[in-house]
PDB file of C-alpha atoms and ligand atoms in Angstrom:
ATOM      1  CA  MET A   1    -116.921 115.265 -30.445  1.00 45.00           C
ATOM      2  CA  LEU A   2    -118.754 118.487 -31.213  1.00 43.00           C
ATOM      3  CA  GLN A   3    -121.094 117.949 -34.125  1.00 59.00           C
ATOM      4  CA  ASP A   4    -122.550 120.786 -36.144  1.00 81.00           C
ATOM      5  CA  SER A   5    -123.919 119.313 -39.346  1.00 94.00           C
ATOM      6  CA  LYS A   6    -127.390 117.802 -39.609  1.00 97.00           C
ATOM      7  CA  VAL A   7    -126.132 115.562 -42.410  1.00 98.00           C
ATOM      8  CA  VAL A   8    -125.726 111.838 -41.867  1.00 98.00           C
ATOM      9  CA  VAL A   9    -123.919 110.319 -44.840  1.00 98.00           C
ATOM     10  CA  ALA A  10    -125.130 106.817 -45.708  1.00 98.00           C
ATOM     11  CA  LEU A  11    -121.938 104.863 -46.368  1.00 98.00           C
ATOM     12  CA  ASP A  12    -123.471 102.365 -48.770  1.00 95.00           C
ATOM     13  CA  TYR A  13    -120.234 101.255 -50.454  1.00 95.00           C
ATOM     14  CA  ALA A  14    -119.480  97.737 -51.645  1.00 95.00           C
ATOM     15  CA  ASP A  15    -115.845  97.979 -50.621  1.00 95.00           C
ATOM     16  CA  GLU A  16    -114.182  99.240 -47.497  1.00 97.00           C
ATOM     17  CA  ALA A  17    -111.392 101.093 -49.299  1.00 96.00           C
ATOM     18  CA  SER A  18    -113.851 103.376 -51.111  1.00 95.00           C
ATOM     19  CA  ALA A  19    -115.687 104.118 -47.875  1.00 96.00           C
ATOM     20  CA  LEU A  20    -112.486 104.886 -45.967  1.00 96.00           C
ATOM     21  CA  ASN A  21    -111.185 106.952 -48.867  1.00 95.00           C
ATOM     22  CA  PHE A  22    -114.195 109.236 -48.368  1.00 96.00           C
ATOM     23  CA  VAL A  23    -114.061 109.128 -44.560  1.00 97.00           C
ATOM     24  CA  ASP A  24    -110.361 110.027 -44.507  1.00 94.00           C
ATOM     25  CA  LYS A  25    -111.128 113.288 -46.333  1.00 93.00           C
ATOM     26  CA  ILE A  26    -113.742 114.527 -43.885  1.00 94.00           C
ATOM     27  CA  ASN A  27    -113.902 115.310 -40.196  1.00 93.00           C
ATOM     28  CA  PRO A  28    -116.654 114.677 -37.652  1.00 95.00           C
ATOM     29  CA  SER A  29    -117.881 118.277 -37.689  1.00 94.00           C
ATOM     30  CA  GLN A  30    -118.903 117.928 -41.351  1.00 96.00           C
ATOM     31  CA  CYS A  31    -121.269 114.987 -40.987  1.00 98.00           C
ATOM     32  CA  ARG A  32    -122.206 111.883 -39.093  1.00 98.00           C
ATOM     33  CA  LEU A  33    -121.894 108.467 -40.746  1.00 98.00           C
ATOM     34  CA  LYS A  34    -124.460 105.741 -41.252  1.00 98.00           C
ATOM     35  CA  VAL A  35    -123.488 102.088 -41.593  1.00 98.00           C
ATOM     36  CA  GLY A  36    -126.318 100.028 -43.013  1.00 98.00           C
ATOM     37  CA  LYS A  37    -127.050  96.474 -43.986  1.00 98.00           C
ATOM     38  CA  GLU A  38    -124.694  96.351 -46.972  1.00 97.00           C
ATOM     39  CA  MET A  39    -121.463  97.443 -45.286  1.00 98.00           C
ATOM     40  CA  PHE A  40    -122.272  95.750 -41.976  1.00 98.00           C
ATOM     41  CA  THR A  41    -122.887  92.444 -43.729  1.00 98.00           C
ATOM     42  CA  LEU A  42    -119.689  92.811 -45.726  1.00 97.00           C
ATOM     43  CA  PHE A  43    -117.339  94.158 -43.055  1.00 98.00           C
ATOM     44  CA  GLY A  44    -119.056  93.624 -39.712  1.00 97.00           C
ATOM     45  CA  PRO A  45    -118.526  95.346 -36.365  1.00 98.00           C
ATOM     46  CA  GLU A  46    -114.838  95.929 -37.053  1.00 98.00           C
ATOM     47  CA  PHE A  47    -115.748  98.494 -39.695  1.00 98.00           C
ATOM     48  CA  VAL A  48    -118.039 100.292 -37.234  1.00 98.00           C
ATOM     49  CA  ARG A  49    -115.246 100.300 -34.622  1.00 98.00           C
ATOM     50  CA  LYS A  50    -112.899 101.938 -37.147  1.00 97.00           C
ATOM     51  CA  LEU A  51    -115.335 104.823 -37.654  1.00 98.00           C
ATOM     52  CA  VAL A  52    -115.993 105.223 -33.926  1.00 98.00           C
ATOM     53  CA  ALA A  53    -112.215 105.240 -33.337  1.00 97.00           C
ATOM     54  CA  ARG A  54    -111.954 108.129 -35.819  1.00 97.00           C
ATOM     55  CA  ASP A  55    -114.361 110.035 -33.534  1.00 97.00           C
ATOM     56  CA  PHE A  56    -117.347 109.955 -35.880  1.00 97.00           C
ATOM     57  CA  ASP A  57    -120.886 109.687 -34.554  1.00 98.00           C
ATOM     58  CA  VAL A  58    -122.099 106.459 -36.157  1.00 98.00           C
ATOM     59  CA  PHE A  59    -125.715 105.587 -36.875  1.00 98.00           C
ATOM     60  CA  LEU A  60    -125.938 101.795 -37.004  1.00 98.00           C
ATOM     61  CA  ASP A  61    -128.877 101.311 -39.352  1.00 98.00           C
ATOM     62  CA  LEU A  62    -129.757  97.627 -39.125  1.00 98.00           C
ATOM     63  CA  LYS A  63    -133.508  98.206 -38.659  1.00 98.00           C
ATOM     64  CA  PHE A  64    -133.962  95.409 -36.135  1.00 98.00           C
ATOM     65  CA  HIS A  65    -137.356  93.680 -36.380  1.00 98.00           C
ATOM     66  CA  ASP A  66    -137.713  90.442 -34.421  1.00 98.00           C
ATOM     67  CA  ILE A  67    -139.097  89.089 -31.154  1.00 98.00           C
ATOM     68  CA  PRO A  68    -138.548  91.426 -28.182  1.00 98.00           C
ATOM     69  CA  ASN A  69    -135.763  89.362 -26.580  1.00 98.00           C
ATOM     70  CA  THR A  70    -133.720  89.171 -29.789  1.00 98.00           C
ATOM     71  CA  VAL A  71    -134.072  92.863 -30.554  1.00 99.00           C
ATOM     72  CA  ALA A  72    -133.164  93.825 -26.974  1.00 98.00           C
ATOM     73  CA  LYS A  73    -129.930  91.799 -27.238  1.00 98.00           C
ATOM     74  CA  ALA A  74    -129.107  93.252 -30.655  1.00 98.00           C
ATOM     75  CA  VAL A  75    -129.608  96.818 -29.456  1.00 98.00           C
ATOM     76  CA  ALA A  76    -127.381  96.176 -26.428  1.00 98.00           C
ATOM     77  CA  ALA A  77    -124.722  94.785 -28.789  1.00 98.00           C
ATOM     78  CA  ALA A  78    -124.936  98.037 -30.758  1.00 98.00           C
ATOM     79  CA  ALA A  79    -124.438 100.016 -27.541  1.00 98.00           C
ATOM     80  CA  GLU A  80    -121.320  97.946 -26.821  1.00 98.00           C
ATOM     81  CA  LEU A  81    -119.946  99.104 -30.189  1.00 98.00           C
ATOM     82  CA  GLY A  82    -120.224 102.712 -29.030  1.00 98.00           C
ATOM     83  CA  VAL A  83    -122.561 103.878 -31.764  1.00 98.00           C
ATOM     84  CA  TRP A  84    -124.416 107.197 -31.545  1.00 98.00           C
ATOM     85  CA  MET A  85    -127.744 105.974 -32.913  1.00 98.00           C
ATOM     86  CA  VAL A  86    -129.446 102.651 -33.625  1.00 99.00           C
ATOM     87  CA  ASN A  87    -132.836 101.762 -35.084  1.00 98.00           C
ATOM     88  CA  VAL A  88    -135.596  99.175 -35.028  1.00 99.00           C
ATOM     89  CA  HIS A  89    -138.777  98.795 -37.108  1.00 98.00           C
ATOM     90  CA  ALA A  90    -141.829 100.287 -35.379  1.00 98.00           C
ATOM     91  CA  CYS A  91    -143.831  97.473 -37.028  1.00 98.00           C
ATOM     92  CA  GLY A  92    -142.164  95.146 -34.508  1.00 98.00           C
ATOM     93  CA  GLY A  93    -144.690  96.540 -32.040  1.00 98.00           C
ATOM     94  CA  LYS A  94    -144.782  98.181 -28.632  1.00 98.00           C
ATOM     95  CA  ARG A  95    -143.442  95.260 -26.597  1.00 98.00           C
ATOM     96  CA  MET A  96    -140.474  94.914 -28.941  1.00 99.00           C
ATOM     97  CA  MET A  97    -139.673  98.638 -28.771  1.00 99.00           C
ATOM     98  CA  GLU A  98    -140.034  98.731 -24.966  1.00 99.00           C
ATOM     99  CA  ALA A  99    -137.656  95.779 -24.663  1.00 99.00           C
ATOM    100  CA  ALA A 100    -135.144  97.574 -26.880  1.00 99.00           C
ATOM    101  CA  LYS A 101    -135.359 100.725 -24.764  1.00 98.00           C
ATOM    102  CA  ALA A 102    -135.009  98.750 -21.526  1.00 98.00           C
ATOM    103  CA  ALA A 103    -131.884  97.036 -22.847  1.00 98.00           C
ATOM    104  CA  LEU A 104    -130.191 100.441 -23.121  1.00 98.00           C
ATOM    105  CA  VAL A 105    -130.896 101.570 -19.539  1.00 98.00           C
ATOM    106  CA  PRO A 106    -127.608 100.151 -18.178  1.00 98.00           C
ATOM    107  CA  TYR A 107    -125.674 102.350 -20.620  1.00 98.00           C
ATOM    108  CA  GLY A 108    -126.994 105.579 -19.065  1.00 98.00           C
ATOM    109  CA  ASP A 109    -125.620 108.712 -20.764  1.00 96.00           C
ATOM    110  CA  LYS A 110    -123.634 106.560 -23.167  1.00 96.00           C
ATOM    111  CA  ALA A 111    -126.689 104.777 -24.574  1.00 98.00           C
ATOM    112  CA  PRO A 112    -127.228 105.315 -28.297  1.00 98.00           C
ATOM    113  CA  ILE A 113    -130.235 107.325 -29.426  1.00 98.00           C
ATOM    114  CA  LEU A 114    -132.932 104.745 -30.177  1.00 98.00           C
ATOM    115  CA  ILE A 115    -135.296 105.420 -33.045  1.00 98.00           C
ATOM    116  CA  ALA A 116    -137.853 103.446 -35.038  1.00 99.00           C
ATOM    117  CA  VAL A 117    -138.479 103.254 -38.770  1.00 98.00           C
ATOM    118  CA  THR A 118    -142.094 104.115 -39.609  1.00 98.00           C
ATOM    119  CA  VAL A 119    -142.866 103.807 -43.338  1.00 98.00           C
ATOM    120  CA  LEU A 120    -139.783 103.444 -45.547  1.00 97.00           C
ATOM    121  CA  THR A 121    -139.174 106.486 -47.737  1.00 96.00           C
ATOM    122  CA  SER A 122    -139.151 104.207 -50.787  1.00 97.00           C
ATOM    123  CA  MET A 123    -142.826 103.405 -50.214  1.00 97.00           C
ATOM    124  CA  GLU A 124    -145.950 105.099 -51.476  1.00 97.00           C
ATOM    125  CA  GLN A 125    -149.672 104.464 -51.102  1.00 97.00           C
ATOM    126  CA  GLU A 126    -149.717 101.580 -53.580  1.00 98.00           C
ATOM    127  CA  ASP A 127    -146.990  99.714 -51.686  1.00 98.00           C
ATOM    128  CA  LEU A 128    -148.989  99.976 -48.461  1.00 98.00           C
ATOM    129  CA  ALA A 129    -152.187  98.840 -50.214  1.00 98.00           C
ATOM    130  CA  GLN A 130    -150.352  95.742 -51.496  1.00 98.00           C
ATOM    131  CA  MET A 131    -149.665  94.836 -47.865  1.00 97.00           C
ATOM    132  CA  GLY A 132    -153.285  95.377 -46.839  1.00 97.00           C
ATOM    133  CA  VAL A 133    -152.653  98.779 -45.260  1.00 97.00           C
ATOM    134  CA  ASN A 134    -155.419 100.901 -46.712  1.00 97.00           C
ATOM    135  CA  ILE A 135    -154.473 104.315 -45.357  1.00 97.00           C
ATOM    136  CA  THR A 136    -152.080 106.960 -46.678  1.00 97.00           C
ATOM    137  CA  PRO A 137    -148.338 106.779 -45.890  1.00 98.00           C
ATOM    138  CA  ALA A 138    -148.733 109.919 -43.733  1.00 97.00           C
ATOM    139  CA  GLU A 139    -151.523 108.295 -41.690  1.00 98.00           C
ATOM    140  CA  GLN A 140    -149.470 105.133 -41.183  1.00 98.00           C
ATOM    141  CA  VAL A 141    -146.408 107.209 -40.225  1.00 98.00           C
ATOM    142  CA  ILE A 142    -148.295 109.120 -37.527  1.00 98.00           C
ATOM    143  CA  ARG A 143    -149.824 105.915 -36.184  1.00 98.00           C
ATOM    144  CA  LEU A 144    -146.400 104.244 -35.878  1.00 98.00           C
ATOM    145  CA  ALA A 145    -144.686 107.394 -34.605  1.00 98.00           C
ATOM    146  CA  LYS A 146    -147.243 107.680 -31.766  1.00 98.00           C
ATOM    147  CA  LEU A 147    -146.632 104.034 -30.875  1.00 98.00           C
ATOM    148  CA  THR A 148    -142.880 104.700 -30.927  1.00 98.00           C
ATOM    149  CA  LYS A 149    -143.248 107.639 -28.554  1.00 98.00           C
ATOM    150  CA  GLU A 150    -145.522 105.646 -26.225  1.00 98.00           C
ATOM    151  CA  SER A 151    -142.841 102.935 -26.174  1.00 98.00           C
ATOM    152  CA  GLY A 152    -140.315 105.453 -24.832  1.00 98.00           C
ATOM    153  CA  LEU A 153    -138.066 105.764 -27.881  1.00 98.00           C
ATOM    154  CA  ASP A 154    -136.274 108.978 -28.841  1.00 98.00           C
ATOM    155  CA  GLY A 155    -137.665 109.500 -32.328  1.00 98.00           C
ATOM    156  CA  VAL A 156    -138.441 108.035 -35.715  1.00 98.00           C
ATOM    157  CA  VAL A 157    -137.103 107.595 -39.204  1.00 98.00           C
ATOM    158  CA  CYS A 158    -139.682 109.045 -41.585  1.00 97.00           C
ATOM    159  CA  SER A 159    -139.881 111.101 -44.733  1.00 97.00           C
ATOM    160  CA  SER A 160    -139.381 114.849 -44.410  1.00 97.00           C
ATOM    161  CA  GLN A 161    -142.830 115.144 -46.009  1.00 97.00           C
ATOM    162  CA  GLU A 162    -144.254 114.028 -42.654  1.00 97.00           C
ATOM    163  CA  ALA A 163    -141.883 116.091 -40.490  1.00 98.00           C
ATOM    164  CA  SER A 164    -143.996 119.181 -39.798  1.00 98.00           C
ATOM    165  CA  MET A 165    -147.050 117.076 -38.955  1.00 98.00           C
ATOM    166  CA  LEU A 166    -145.004 114.941 -36.538  1.00 98.00           C
ATOM    167  CA  LYS A 167    -143.310 117.886 -34.821  1.00 98.00           C
ATOM    168  CA  GLU A 168    -146.716 119.441 -34.292  1.00 97.00           C
ATOM    169  CA  SER A 169    -148.347 116.378 -32.805  1.00 97.00           C
ATOM    170  CA  LEU A 170    -145.433 114.717 -30.981  1.00 98.00           C
ATOM    171  CA  GLY A 171    -143.405 117.702 -29.811  1.00 97.00           C
ATOM    172  CA  LYS A 172    -140.093 119.341 -30.579  1.00 96.00           C
ATOM    173  CA  SER A 173    -137.861 116.954 -28.669  1.00 97.00           C
ATOM    174  CA  PHE A 174    -139.073 113.849 -30.535  1.00 98.00           C
ATOM    175  CA  GLN A 175    -136.244 113.365 -33.049  1.00 98.00           C
ATOM    176  CA  LEU A 176    -136.986 113.108 -36.774  1.00 98.00           C
ATOM    177  CA  ILE A 177    -134.389 111.415 -38.933  1.00 98.00           C
ATOM    178  CA  THR A 178    -135.236 111.760 -42.583  1.00 98.00           C
ATOM    179  CA  PRO A 179    -133.784 109.833 -45.540  1.00 98.00           C
ATOM    180  CA  GLY A 180    -135.207 110.392 -49.024  1.00 97.00           C
ATOM    181  CA  ILE A 181    -133.257 113.640 -49.313  1.00 98.00           C
ATOM    182  CA  ARG A 182    -132.451 114.818 -52.800  1.00 97.00           C
ATOM    183  CA  PRO A 183    -130.622 118.075 -53.573  1.00 95.00           C
ATOM    184  CA  ALA A 184    -132.286 119.813 -56.536  1.00 93.00           C
ATOM    185  CA  GLY A 185    -131.398 118.039 -59.760  1.00 91.00           C
ATOM    186  CA  SER A 186    -130.232 114.719 -58.286  1.00 93.00           C
ATOM    187  CA  ALA A 187    -131.912 111.442 -59.246  1.00 95.00           C
ATOM    188  CA  ALA A 188    -134.655 110.100 -56.963  1.00 96.00           C
ATOM    189  CA  GLY A 189    -133.686 106.473 -57.721  1.00 96.00           C
ATOM    190  CA  ASP A 190    -135.825 104.098 -55.657  1.00 96.00           C
ATOM    191  CA  GLN A 191    -136.889 106.816 -53.203  1.00 95.00           C
ATOM    192  CA  ARG A 192    -140.499 108.053 -53.425  1.00 96.00           C
ATOM    193  CA  ARG A 193    -141.266 110.510 -50.595  1.00 96.00           C
ATOM    194  CA  ILE A 194    -138.458 113.026 -51.098  1.00 96.00           C
ATOM    195  CA  MET A 195    -137.461 116.641 -50.334  1.00 97.00           C
ATOM    196  CA  THR A 196    -134.377 118.835 -50.773  1.00 97.00           C
ATOM    197  CA  PRO A 197    -132.079 119.373 -47.743  1.00 98.00           C
ATOM    198  CA  VAL A 198    -133.257 122.958 -47.212  1.00 97.00           C
ATOM    199  CA  GLU A 199    -136.941 122.000 -47.460  1.00 98.00           C
ATOM    200  CA  ALA A 200    -136.426 119.084 -45.061  1.00 98.00           C
ATOM    201  CA  VAL A 201    -134.824 121.225 -42.352  1.00 98.00           C
ATOM    202  CA  ALA A 202    -137.526 123.871 -42.791  1.00 97.00           C
ATOM    203  CA  ALA A 203    -140.136 121.128 -42.336  1.00 98.00           C
ATOM    204  CA  GLY A 204    -138.600 120.065 -39.017  1.00 97.00           C
ATOM    205  CA  SER A 205    -136.094 117.276 -39.793  1.00 98.00           C
ATOM    206  CA  ASP A 206    -133.430 116.985 -37.099  1.00 98.00           C
ATOM    207  CA  TYR A 207    -131.041 114.883 -39.183  1.00 98.00           C
ATOM    208  CA  LEU A 208    -130.866 114.304 -42.932  1.00 98.00           C
ATOM    209  CA  VAL A 209    -129.711 110.879 -44.122  1.00 98.00           C
ATOM    210  CA  ILE A 210    -128.106 111.275 -47.532  1.00 98.00           C
ATOM    211  CA  GLY A 211    -126.401 108.514 -49.500  1.00 97.00           C
ATOM    212  CA  ARG A 212    -126.071 108.350 -53.262  1.00 96.00           C
ATOM    213  CA  PRO A 213    -126.329 112.092 -54.000  1.00 97.00           C
ATOM    214  CA  ILE A 214    -123.048 112.402 -52.044  1.00 96.00           C
ATOM    215  CA  THR A 215    -121.305 109.034 -52.346  1.00 95.00           C
ATOM    216  CA  GLN A 216    -121.898 108.622 -56.078  1.00 94.00           C
ATOM    217  CA  ALA A 217    -121.090 112.216 -56.974  1.00 94.00           C
ATOM    218  CA  GLU A 218    -117.965 112.978 -58.964  1.00 93.00           C
ATOM    219  CA  SER A 219    -116.790 115.018 -56.006  1.00 93.00           C
ATOM    220  CA  PRO A 220    -118.501 113.756 -52.822  1.00 94.00           C
ATOM    221  CA  MET A 221    -116.663 116.345 -50.714  1.00 94.00           C
ATOM    222  CA  GLN A 222    -117.954 119.191 -52.831  1.00 95.00           C
ATOM    223  CA  VAL A 223    -121.569 118.004 -52.615  1.00 96.00           C
ATOM    224  CA  LEU A 224    -121.300 117.557 -48.839  1.00 96.00           C
ATOM    225  CA  THR A 225    -119.828 121.039 -48.458  1.00 96.00           C
ATOM    226  CA  GLU A 226    -122.547 122.563 -50.660  1.00 96.00           C
ATOM    227  CA  ILE A 227    -125.295 120.867 -48.655  1.00 97.00           C
ATOM    228  CA  ASN A 228    -123.786 122.020 -45.345  1.00 96.00           C
ATOM    229  CA  GLU A 229    -123.458 125.562 -46.653  1.00 95.00           C
ATOM    230  CA  SER A 230    -127.037 125.587 -47.950  1.00 95.00           C
ATOM    231  CA  LEU A 231    -128.215 124.687 -44.445  1.00 95.00           C
ATOM    232  CA  VAL A 232    -126.424 127.494 -42.619  1.00 89.00           C
ATOM    233  CA  SER A 233    -127.213 130.307 -45.034  1.00 66.00           C
TER     234      SER A 233
HETATM  235  O1  LIG B   1    -133.346 103.811 -41.815  1.00 55.42           O
HETATM  236  C1  LIG B   1    -132.874 104.382 -42.806  1.00 55.42           C
HETATM  237  O2  LIG B   1    -131.789 104.962 -42.741  1.00 55.42           O
HETATM  238  C2  LIG B   1    -133.709 104.470 -44.018  1.00 55.42           C
HETATM  239  C3  LIG B   1    -135.075 104.456 -43.811  1.00 55.42           C
HETATM  240  C4  LIG B   1    -135.939 104.798 -44.873  1.00 55.42           C
HETATM  241  O3  LIG B   1    -137.162 104.877 -44.693  1.00 55.42           O
HETATM  242  N1  LIG B   1    -135.404 105.072 -46.089  1.00 55.42           N
HETATM  243  C5  LIG B   1    -134.051 105.029 -46.336  1.00 55.42           C
HETATM  244  O4  LIG B   1    -133.645 105.332 -47.465  1.00 55.42           O
HETATM  245  N2  LIG B   1    -133.193 104.668 -45.311  1.00 55.42           N
HETATM  246  C6  LIG B   1    -131.740 104.556 -45.583  1.00 55.42           C
HETATM  247  O5  LIG B   1    -131.232 105.838 -45.968  1.00 55.42           O
HETATM  248  C7  LIG B   1    -130.278 105.723 -47.015  1.00 55.42           C
HETATM  249  C8  LIG B   1    -130.725 106.566 -48.178  1.00 55.42           C
HETATM  250  O6  LIG B   1    -129.768 106.519 -49.196  1.00 55.42           O
HETATM  251  P1  LIG B   1    -129.917 107.335 -50.561  1.00 55.42           P
HETATM  252  O7  LIG B   1    -131.265 107.003 -51.139  1.00 55.42           O
HETATM  253  O8  LIG B   1    -128.773 106.822 -51.391  1.00 55.42           O
HETATM  254  O9  LIG B   1    -129.786 108.789 -50.183  1.00 55.42           O
HETATM  255  C9  LIG B   1    -130.128 104.234 -47.324  1.00 55.42           C
HETATM  256  O10 LIG B   1    -128.971 103.770 -46.657  1.00 55.42           O
HETATM  257  C10 LIG B   1    -131.364 103.600 -46.721  1.00 55.42           C
HETATM  258  O11 LIG B   1    -131.097 102.308 -46.197  1.00 55.42           O
END
């Protein structure tokens, strides 16, 4: 399916009917879809299969973080579902990420894009300090992004605030997937390192993960359309 939009809508709904109500009104050229821990735990792989069957590119966002063998098996299971993208936590380390990448080799061209989460966009310096990480979020992001690239993965999840720095040091083809996107005027909620869609693309984001500003809007379709239009003009 030809995909034009850089928007990945985070389908963080507590019920399947609401999610499908939204999905049934859009087509795969308007956005990709992200299934995360909430909907996967509630509705499992069958929900993912429904979206794949509707021809959507699906980002399975389960942020695997475990011993290398377990993560490799989980990533292969994601590939079996036919998802477009899957992620692990870079904090799982190089051996874990290499095992995940190796598990996708048998899938060839059909393997999902494999990316690693660096520092969650809900975190700021104080959160890192509480975990004994006494460097800035940007420094920790670059450290983990370099490790991710050395491990052979395709890109990272980071904040758009780190995008230009990462493109410069890791190259254009290293994919940057950025949540923490807030159109002007929408509530930040629990996100901390945020940018607007236009700013994020200008900074070098390849894909923008956007949840609540779209899904909790009075008219989700209208917000999605406005964001897409703002990115082409
Ligand atoms: O991996 C992710 O998608 C992710 C990483 C990260 O650092 N921050 C982050 O917000 N996310 C996800 O992106 C989505 C953001 O949703 P909103 O804050 O509602 O736009 C959520 O589904 C998060 O789970």
